[in-house]
Structure formats: structure tokens, C-alpha cells
PDB file of N, CA and C in Angstrom:
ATOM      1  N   UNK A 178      48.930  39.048  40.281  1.00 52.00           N
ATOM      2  CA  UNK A 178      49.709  38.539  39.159  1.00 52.00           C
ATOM      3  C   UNK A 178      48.981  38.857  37.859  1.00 52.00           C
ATOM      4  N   UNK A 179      49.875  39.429  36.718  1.00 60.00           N
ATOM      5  CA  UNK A 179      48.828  39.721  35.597  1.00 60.00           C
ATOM      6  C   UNK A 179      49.112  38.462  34.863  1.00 60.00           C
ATOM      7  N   UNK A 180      47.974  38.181  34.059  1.00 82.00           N
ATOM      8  CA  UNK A 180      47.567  36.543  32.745  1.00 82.00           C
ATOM      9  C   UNK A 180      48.247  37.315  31.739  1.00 82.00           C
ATOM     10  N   UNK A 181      48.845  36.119  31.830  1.00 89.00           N
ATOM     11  CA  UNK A 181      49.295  36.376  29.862  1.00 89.00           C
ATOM     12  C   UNK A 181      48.058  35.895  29.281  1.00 89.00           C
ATOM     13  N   UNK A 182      48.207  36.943  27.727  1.00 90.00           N
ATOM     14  CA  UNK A 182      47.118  36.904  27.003  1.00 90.00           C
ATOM     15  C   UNK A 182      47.844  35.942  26.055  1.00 90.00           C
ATOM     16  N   UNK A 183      46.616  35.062  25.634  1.00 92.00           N
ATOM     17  CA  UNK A 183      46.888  34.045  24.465  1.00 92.00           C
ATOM     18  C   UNK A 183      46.179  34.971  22.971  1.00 92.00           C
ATOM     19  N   UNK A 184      46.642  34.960  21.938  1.00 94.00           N
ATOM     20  CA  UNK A 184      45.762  35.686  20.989  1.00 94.00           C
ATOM     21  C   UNK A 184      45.021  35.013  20.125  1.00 94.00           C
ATOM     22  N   UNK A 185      43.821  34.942  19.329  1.00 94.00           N
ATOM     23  CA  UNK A 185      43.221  33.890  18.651  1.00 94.00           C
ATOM     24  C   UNK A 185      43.724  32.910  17.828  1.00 94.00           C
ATOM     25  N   UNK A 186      44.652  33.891  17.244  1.00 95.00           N
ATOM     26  CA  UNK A 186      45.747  33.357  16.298  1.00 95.00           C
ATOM     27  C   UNK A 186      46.525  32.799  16.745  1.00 95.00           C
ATOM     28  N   UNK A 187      47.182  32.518  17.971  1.00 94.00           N
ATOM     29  CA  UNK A 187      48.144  31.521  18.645  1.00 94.00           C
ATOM     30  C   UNK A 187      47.278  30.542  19.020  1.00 94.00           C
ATOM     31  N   UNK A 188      45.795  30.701  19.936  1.00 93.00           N
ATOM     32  CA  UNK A 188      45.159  29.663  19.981  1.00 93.00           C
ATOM     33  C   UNK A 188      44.567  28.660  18.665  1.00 93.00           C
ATOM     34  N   UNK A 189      44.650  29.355  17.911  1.00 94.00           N
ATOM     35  CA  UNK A 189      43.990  28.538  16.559  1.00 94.00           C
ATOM     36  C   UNK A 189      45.790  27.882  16.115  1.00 94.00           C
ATOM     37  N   UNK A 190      46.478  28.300  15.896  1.00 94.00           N
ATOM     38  CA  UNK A 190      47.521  27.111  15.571  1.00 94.00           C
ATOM     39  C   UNK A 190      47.745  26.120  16.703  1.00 94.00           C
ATOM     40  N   UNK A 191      47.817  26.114  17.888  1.00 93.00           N
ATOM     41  CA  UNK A 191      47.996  25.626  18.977  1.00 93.00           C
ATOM     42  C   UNK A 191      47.031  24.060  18.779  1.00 93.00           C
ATOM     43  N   UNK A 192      45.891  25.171  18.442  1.00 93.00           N
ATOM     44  CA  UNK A 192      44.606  23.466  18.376  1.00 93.00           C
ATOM     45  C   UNK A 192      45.164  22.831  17.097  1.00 93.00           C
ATOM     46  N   UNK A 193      46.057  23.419  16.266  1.00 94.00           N
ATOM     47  CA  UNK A 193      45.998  22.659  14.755  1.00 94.00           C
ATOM     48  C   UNK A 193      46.997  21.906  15.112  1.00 94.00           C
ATOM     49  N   UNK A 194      48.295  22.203  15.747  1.00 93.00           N
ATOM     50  CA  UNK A 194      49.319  21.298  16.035  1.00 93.00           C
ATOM     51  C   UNK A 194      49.018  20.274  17.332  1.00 93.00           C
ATOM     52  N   UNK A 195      48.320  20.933  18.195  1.00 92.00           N
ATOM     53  CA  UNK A 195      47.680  19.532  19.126  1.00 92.00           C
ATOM     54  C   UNK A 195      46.972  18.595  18.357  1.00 92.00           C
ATOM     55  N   UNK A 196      46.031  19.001  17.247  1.00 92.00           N
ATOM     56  CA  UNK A 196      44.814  17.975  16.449  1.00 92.00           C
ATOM     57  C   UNK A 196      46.161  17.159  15.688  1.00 92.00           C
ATOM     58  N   UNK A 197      47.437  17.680  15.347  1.00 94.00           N
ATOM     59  CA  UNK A 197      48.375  16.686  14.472  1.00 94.00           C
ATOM     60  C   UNK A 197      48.856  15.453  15.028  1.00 94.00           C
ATOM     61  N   UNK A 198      49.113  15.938  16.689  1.00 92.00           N
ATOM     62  CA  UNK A 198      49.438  14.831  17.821  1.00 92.00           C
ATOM     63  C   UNK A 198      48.869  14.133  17.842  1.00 92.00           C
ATOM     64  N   UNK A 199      47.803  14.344  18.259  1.00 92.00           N
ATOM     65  CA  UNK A 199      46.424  13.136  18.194  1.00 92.00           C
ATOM     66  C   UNK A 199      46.822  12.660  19.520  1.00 92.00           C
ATOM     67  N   UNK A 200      47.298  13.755  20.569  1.00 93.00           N
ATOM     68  CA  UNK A 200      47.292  13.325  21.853  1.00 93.00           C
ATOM     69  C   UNK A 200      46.394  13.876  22.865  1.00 93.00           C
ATOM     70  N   UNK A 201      44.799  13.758  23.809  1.00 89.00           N
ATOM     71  CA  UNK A 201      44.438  14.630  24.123  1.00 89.00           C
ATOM     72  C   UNK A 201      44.952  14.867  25.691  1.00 89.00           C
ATOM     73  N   UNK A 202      46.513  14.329  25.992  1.00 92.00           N
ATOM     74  CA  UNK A 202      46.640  14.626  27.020  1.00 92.00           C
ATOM     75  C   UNK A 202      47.736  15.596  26.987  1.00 92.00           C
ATOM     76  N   UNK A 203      48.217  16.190  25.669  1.00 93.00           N
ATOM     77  CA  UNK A 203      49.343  17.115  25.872  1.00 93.00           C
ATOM     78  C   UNK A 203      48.264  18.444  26.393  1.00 93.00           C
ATOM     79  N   UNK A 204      49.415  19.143  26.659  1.00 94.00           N
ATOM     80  CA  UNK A 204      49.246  20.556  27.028  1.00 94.00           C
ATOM     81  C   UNK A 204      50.373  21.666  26.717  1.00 94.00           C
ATOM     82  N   UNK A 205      50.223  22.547  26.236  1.00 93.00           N
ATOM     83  CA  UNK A 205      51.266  23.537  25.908  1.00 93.00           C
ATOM     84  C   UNK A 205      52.026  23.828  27.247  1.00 93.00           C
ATOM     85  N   UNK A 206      53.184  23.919  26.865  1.00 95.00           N
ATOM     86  CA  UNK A 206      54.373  24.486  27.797  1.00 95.00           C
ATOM     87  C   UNK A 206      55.055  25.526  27.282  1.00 95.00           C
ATOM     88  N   UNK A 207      54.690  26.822  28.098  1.00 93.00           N
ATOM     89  CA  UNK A 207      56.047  27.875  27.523  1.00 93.00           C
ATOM     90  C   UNK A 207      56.703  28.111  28.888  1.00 93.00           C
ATOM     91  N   UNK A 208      57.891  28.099  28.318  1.00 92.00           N
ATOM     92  CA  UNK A 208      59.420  28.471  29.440  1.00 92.00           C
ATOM     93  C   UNK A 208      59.947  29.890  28.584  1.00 92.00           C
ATOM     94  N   UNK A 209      60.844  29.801  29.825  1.00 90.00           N
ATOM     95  CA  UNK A 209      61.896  31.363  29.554  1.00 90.00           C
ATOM     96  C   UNK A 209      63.301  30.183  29.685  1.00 90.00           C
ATOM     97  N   UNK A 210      64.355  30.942  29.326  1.00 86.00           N
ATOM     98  CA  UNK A 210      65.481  29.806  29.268  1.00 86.00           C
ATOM     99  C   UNK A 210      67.001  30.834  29.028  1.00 86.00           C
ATOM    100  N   UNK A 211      67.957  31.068  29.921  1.00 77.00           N
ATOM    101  CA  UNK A 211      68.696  31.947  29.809  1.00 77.00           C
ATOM    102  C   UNK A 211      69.440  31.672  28.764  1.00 77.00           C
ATOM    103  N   UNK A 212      69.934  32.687  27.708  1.00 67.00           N
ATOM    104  CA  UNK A 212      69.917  33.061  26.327  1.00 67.00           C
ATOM    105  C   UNK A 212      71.936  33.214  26.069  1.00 67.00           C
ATOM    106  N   UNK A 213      72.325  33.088  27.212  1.00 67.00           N
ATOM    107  CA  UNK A 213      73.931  33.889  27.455  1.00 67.00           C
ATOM    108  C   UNK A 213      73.900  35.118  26.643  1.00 67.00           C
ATOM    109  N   UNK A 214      74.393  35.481  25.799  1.00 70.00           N
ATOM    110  CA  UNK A 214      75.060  36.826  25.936  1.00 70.00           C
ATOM    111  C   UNK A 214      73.810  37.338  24.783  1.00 70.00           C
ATOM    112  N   UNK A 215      72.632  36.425  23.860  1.00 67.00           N
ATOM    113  CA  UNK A 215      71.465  36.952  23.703  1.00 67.00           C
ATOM    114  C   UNK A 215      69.867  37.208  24.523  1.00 67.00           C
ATOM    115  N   UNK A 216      70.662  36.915  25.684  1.00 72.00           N
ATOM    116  CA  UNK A 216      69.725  37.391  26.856  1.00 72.00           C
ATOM    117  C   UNK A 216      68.612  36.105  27.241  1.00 72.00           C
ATOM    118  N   UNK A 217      67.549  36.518  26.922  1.00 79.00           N
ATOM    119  CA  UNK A 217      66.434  35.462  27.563  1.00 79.00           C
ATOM    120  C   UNK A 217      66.003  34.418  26.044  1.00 79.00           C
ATOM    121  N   UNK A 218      65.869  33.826  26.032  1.00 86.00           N
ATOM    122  CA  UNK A 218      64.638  32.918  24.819  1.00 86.00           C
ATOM    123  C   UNK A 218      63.416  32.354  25.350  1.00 86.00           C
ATOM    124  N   UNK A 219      62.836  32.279  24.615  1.00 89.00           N
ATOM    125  CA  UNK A 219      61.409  31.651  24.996  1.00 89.00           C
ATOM    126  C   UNK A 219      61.110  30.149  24.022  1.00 89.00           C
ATOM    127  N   UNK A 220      60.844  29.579  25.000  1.00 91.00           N
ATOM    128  CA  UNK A 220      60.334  28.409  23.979  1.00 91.00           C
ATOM    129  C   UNK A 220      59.363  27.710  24.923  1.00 91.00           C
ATOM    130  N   UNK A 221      58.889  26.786  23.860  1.00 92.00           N
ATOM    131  CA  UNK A 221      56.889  26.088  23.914  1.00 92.00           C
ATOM    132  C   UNK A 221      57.664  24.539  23.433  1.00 92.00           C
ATOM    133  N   UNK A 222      56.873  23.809  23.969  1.00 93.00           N
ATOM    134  CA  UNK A 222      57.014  22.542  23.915  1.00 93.00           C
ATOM    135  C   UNK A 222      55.206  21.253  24.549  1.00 93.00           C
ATOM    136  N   UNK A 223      55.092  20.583  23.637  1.00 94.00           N
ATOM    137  CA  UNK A 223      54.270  19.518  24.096  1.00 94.00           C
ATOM    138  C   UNK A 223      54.721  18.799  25.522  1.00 94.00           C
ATOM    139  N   UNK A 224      53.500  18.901  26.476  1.00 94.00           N
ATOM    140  CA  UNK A 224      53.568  17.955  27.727  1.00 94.00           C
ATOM    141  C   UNK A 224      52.996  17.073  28.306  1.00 94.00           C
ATOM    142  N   UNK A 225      52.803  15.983  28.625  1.00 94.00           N
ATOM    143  CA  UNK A 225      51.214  15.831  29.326  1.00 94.00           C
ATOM    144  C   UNK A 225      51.859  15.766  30.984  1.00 94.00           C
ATOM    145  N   UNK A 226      52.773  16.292  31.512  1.00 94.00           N
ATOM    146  CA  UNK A 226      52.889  16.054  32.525  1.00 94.00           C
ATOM    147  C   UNK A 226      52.479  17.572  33.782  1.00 94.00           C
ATOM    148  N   UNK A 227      52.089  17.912  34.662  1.00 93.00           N
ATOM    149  CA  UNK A 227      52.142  19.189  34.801  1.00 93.00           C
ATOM    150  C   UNK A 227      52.751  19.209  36.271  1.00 93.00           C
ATOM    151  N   UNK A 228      53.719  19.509  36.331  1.00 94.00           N
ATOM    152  CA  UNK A 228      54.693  19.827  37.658  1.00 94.00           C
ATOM    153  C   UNK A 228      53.922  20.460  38.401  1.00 94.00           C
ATOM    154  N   UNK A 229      54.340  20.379  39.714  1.00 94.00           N
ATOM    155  CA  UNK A 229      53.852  20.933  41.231  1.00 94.00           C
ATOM    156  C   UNK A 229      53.992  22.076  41.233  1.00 94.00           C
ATOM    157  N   UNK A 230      54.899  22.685  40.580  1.00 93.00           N
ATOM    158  CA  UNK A 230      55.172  24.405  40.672  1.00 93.00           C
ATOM    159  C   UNK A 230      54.837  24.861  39.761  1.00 93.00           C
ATOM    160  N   UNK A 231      54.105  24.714  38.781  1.00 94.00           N
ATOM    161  CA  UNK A 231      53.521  24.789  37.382  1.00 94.00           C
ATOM    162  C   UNK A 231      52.100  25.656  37.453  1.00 94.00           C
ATOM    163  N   UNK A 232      51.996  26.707  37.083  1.00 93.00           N
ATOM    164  CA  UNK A 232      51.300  27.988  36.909  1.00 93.00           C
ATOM    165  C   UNK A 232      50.212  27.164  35.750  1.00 93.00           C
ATOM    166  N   UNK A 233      48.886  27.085  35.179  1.00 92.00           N
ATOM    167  CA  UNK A 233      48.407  26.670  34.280  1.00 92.00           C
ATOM    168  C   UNK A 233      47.161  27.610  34.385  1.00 92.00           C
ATOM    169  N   UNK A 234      47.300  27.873  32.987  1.00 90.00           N
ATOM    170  CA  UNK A 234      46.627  29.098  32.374  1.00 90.00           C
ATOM    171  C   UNK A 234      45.229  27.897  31.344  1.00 90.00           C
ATOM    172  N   UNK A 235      44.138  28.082  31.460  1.00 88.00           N
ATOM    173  CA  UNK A 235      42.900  26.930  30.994  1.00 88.00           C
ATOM    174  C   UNK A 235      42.406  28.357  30.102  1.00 88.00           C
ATOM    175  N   UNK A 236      42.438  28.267  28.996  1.00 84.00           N
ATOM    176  CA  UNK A 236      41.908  29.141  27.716  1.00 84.00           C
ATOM    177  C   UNK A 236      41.226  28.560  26.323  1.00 84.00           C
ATOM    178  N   UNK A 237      40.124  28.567  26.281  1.00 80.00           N
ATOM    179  CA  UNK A 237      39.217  28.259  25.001  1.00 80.00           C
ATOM    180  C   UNK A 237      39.678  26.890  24.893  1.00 80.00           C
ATOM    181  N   UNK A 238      39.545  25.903  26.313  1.00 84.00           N
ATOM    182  CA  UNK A 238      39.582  24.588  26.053  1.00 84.00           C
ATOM    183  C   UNK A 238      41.219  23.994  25.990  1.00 84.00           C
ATOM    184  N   UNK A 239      41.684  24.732  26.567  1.00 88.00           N
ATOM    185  CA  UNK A 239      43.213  24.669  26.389  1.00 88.00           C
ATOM    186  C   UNK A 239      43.873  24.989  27.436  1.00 88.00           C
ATOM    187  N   UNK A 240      44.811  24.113  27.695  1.00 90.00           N
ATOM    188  CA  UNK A 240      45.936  24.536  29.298  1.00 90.00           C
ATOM    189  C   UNK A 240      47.247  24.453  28.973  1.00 90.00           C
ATOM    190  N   UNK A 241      47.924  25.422  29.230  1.00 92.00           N
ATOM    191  CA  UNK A 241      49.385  26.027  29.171  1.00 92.00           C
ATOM    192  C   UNK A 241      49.503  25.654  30.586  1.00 92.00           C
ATOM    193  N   UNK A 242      51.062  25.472  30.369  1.00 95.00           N
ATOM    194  CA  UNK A 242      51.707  25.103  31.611  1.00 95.00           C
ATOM    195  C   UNK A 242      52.889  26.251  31.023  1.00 95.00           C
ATOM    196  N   UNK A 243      53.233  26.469  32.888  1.00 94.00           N
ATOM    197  CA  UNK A 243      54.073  27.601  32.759  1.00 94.00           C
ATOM    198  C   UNK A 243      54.633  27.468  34.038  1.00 94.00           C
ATOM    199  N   UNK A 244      56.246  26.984  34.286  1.00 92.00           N
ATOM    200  CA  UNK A 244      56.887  27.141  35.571  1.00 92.00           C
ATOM    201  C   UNK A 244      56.797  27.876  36.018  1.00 92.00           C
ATOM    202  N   UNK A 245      57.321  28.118  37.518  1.00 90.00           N
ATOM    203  CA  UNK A 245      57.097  29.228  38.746  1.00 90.00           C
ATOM    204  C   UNK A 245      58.678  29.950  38.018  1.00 90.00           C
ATOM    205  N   UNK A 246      59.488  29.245  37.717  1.00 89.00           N
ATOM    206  CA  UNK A 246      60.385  30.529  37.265  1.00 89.00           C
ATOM    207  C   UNK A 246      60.621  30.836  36.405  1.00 89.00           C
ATOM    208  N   UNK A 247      59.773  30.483  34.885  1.00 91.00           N
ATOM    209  CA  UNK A 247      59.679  30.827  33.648  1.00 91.00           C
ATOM    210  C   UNK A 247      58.451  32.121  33.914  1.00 91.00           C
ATOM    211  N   UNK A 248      57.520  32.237  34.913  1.00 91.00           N
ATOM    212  CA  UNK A 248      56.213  32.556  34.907  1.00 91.00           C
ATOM    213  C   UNK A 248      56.872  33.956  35.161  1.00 91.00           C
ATOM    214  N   UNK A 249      57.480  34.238  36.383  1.00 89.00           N
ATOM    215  CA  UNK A 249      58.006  35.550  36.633  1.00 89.00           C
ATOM    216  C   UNK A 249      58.789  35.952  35.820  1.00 89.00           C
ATOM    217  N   UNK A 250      59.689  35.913  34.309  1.00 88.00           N
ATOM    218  CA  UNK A 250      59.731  37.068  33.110  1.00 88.00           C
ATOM    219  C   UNK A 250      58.335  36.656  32.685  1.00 88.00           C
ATOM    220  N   UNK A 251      57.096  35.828  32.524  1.00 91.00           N
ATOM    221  CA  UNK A 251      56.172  35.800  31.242  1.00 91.00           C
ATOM    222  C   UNK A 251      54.990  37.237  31.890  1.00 91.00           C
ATOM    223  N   UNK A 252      55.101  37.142  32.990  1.00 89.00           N
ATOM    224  CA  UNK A 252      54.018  37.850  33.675  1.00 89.00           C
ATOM    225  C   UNK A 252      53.701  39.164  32.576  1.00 89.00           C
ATOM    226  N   UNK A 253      52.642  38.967  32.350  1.00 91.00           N
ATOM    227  CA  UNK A 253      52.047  40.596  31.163  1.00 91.00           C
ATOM    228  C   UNK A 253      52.223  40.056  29.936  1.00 91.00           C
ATOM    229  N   UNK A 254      52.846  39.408  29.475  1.00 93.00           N
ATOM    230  CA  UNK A 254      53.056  39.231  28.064  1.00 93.00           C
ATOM    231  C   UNK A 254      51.838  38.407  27.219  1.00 93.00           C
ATOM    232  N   UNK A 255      52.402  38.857  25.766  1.00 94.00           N
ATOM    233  CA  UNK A 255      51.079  38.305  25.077  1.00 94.00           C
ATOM    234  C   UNK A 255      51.932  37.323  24.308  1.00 94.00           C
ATOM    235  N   UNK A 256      51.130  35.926  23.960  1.00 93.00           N
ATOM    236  CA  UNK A 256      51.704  35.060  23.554  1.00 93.00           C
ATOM    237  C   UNK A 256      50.873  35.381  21.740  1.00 93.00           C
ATOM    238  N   UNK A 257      51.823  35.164  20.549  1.00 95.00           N
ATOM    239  CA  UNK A 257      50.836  35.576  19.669  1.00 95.00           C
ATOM    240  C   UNK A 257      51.154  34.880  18.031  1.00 95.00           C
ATOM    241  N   UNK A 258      51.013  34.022  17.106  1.00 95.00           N
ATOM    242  CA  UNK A 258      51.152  34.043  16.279  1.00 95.00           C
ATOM    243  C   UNK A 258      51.162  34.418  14.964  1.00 95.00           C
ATOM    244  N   UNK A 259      51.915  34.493  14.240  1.00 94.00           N
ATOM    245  CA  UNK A 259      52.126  35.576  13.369  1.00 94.00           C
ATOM    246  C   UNK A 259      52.771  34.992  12.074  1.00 94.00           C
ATOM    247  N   UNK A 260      52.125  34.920  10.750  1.00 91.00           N
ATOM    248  CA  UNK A 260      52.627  34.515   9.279  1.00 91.00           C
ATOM    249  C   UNK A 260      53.015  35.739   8.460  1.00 91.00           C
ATOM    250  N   UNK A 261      53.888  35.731   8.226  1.00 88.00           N
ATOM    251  CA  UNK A 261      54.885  36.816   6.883  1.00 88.00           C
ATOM    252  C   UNK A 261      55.439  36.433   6.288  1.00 88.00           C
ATOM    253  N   UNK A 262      55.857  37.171   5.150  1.00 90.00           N
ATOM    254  CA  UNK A 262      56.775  36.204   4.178  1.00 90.00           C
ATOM    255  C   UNK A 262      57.883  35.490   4.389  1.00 90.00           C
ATOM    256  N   UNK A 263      58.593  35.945   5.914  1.00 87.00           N
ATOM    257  CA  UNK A 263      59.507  35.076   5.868  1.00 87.00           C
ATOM    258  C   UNK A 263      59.203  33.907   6.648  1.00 87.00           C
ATOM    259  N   UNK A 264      58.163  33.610   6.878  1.00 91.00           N
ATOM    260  CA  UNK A 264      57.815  32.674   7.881  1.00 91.00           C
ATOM    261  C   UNK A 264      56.887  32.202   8.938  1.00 91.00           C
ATOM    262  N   UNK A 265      56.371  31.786   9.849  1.00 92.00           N
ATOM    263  CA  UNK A 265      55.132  31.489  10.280  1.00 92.00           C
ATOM    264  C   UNK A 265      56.267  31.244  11.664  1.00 92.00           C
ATOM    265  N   UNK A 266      55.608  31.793  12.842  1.00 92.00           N
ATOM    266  CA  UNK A 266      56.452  32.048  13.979  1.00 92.00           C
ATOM    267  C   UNK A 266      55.405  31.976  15.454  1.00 92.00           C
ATOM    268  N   UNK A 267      55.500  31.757  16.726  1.00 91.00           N
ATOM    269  CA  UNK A 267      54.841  32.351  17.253  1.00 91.00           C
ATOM    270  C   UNK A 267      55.999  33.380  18.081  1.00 91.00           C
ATOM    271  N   UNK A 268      54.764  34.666  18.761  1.00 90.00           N
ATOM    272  CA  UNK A 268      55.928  35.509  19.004  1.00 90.00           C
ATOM    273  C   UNK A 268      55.592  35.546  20.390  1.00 90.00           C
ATOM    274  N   UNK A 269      56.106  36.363  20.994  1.00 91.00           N
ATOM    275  CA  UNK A 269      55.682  36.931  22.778  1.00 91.00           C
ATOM    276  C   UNK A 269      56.459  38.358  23.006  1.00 91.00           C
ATOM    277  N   UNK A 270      55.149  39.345  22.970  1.00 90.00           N
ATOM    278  CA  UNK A 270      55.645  40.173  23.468  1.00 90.00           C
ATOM    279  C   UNK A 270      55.963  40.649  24.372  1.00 90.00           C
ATOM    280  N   UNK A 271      56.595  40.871  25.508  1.00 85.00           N
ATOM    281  CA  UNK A 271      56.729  41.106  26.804  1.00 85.00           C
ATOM    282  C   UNK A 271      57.412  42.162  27.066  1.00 85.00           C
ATOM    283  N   UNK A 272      56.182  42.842  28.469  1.00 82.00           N
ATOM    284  CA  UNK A 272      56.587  44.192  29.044  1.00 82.00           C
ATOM    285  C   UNK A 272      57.743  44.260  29.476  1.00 82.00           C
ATOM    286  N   UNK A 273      58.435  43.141  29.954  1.00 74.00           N
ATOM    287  CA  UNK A 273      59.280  43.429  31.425  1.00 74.00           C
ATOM    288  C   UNK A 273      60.554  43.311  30.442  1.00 74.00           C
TER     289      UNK A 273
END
């Protein structure tokens, strides 16, 4: 199975919006989520819970949770944040 890469820049906002929670039991969650006729979306959400089928990725002090069927589209992808003028986003690029 290939790791998704987290990039510094996604990990450094990640710790800034966990330090806002002031929860140290969340953990990042990214899903895949069918999109209808714009295909797939991705979205991240606060958890502290971590399901039985739950893939968890432990990076620079940090654990992502990632379902067993969100995990198979994330496989290869880089999770990455990114500020431009129009906005402050995180992105994911993915091979598949």
C-alpha cells in the first residue's frame, strides 16, 4: 500500500487548527465522498473517535484517520496546503 504524503505546510496548519480546539484528543479525518455528476470530493474533519476499519497514518506527532473505503481512492496522494490570493485551501493531489 503506498502512504499518503502529508506536506509541512498541511502539517503546520493542521497543528494551528488543532491548537484552536484545545482538544488533545481530536485527530484529523480525511474521506473521499461521491461527488454525483462532479465526481469524487474530498473532505477532512475533526475526530476523536477512530473506527475499526480506520487506516491511521501517525506523522510529526499527529494521526489522520482514514476509512478502509475512503483509503482506496487516497492511496499515493499528497495531502497539501496552499495560500493564494484567492484563498487559503488545503489541496490533495491524487494519482489515481
Amino acid at each position: 500500500m503506498e502512504q499518503i504524503e502529508i506536506t509541512p505546510s498541511a502539517v503546520d496548519k493542521i497543528i494551528d487548527l488543532l491548537a484552536e480546539e484545545n482538544n488533545p484528543n481530536l485527530n484529523l479525518r480525511v474521506f473521499v465522498q461521491g461527488g454525483g455528476c462532479s465526481g469524487f470530493q474530498y473532505g477532512f474533519t475533526f475526530d476523536e473517535d477512530q473506527n475499526e476499519d480506520d487506516f491511521v497514518i501517525e506523522q510529526n506527532g499527529l494521526k489522520y484517520l482514514i476509512g478502509a473505503m475512503s483509503m482506496q481512492y487516497l492511496e499515493g496522494a499528497t495531502i497539501d496546503y496552499k495560500s493564494t490570493f484567492e484563498g487559503e485551501q488545503f489541496v490533495i493531489s491524487n494519482p489515481n
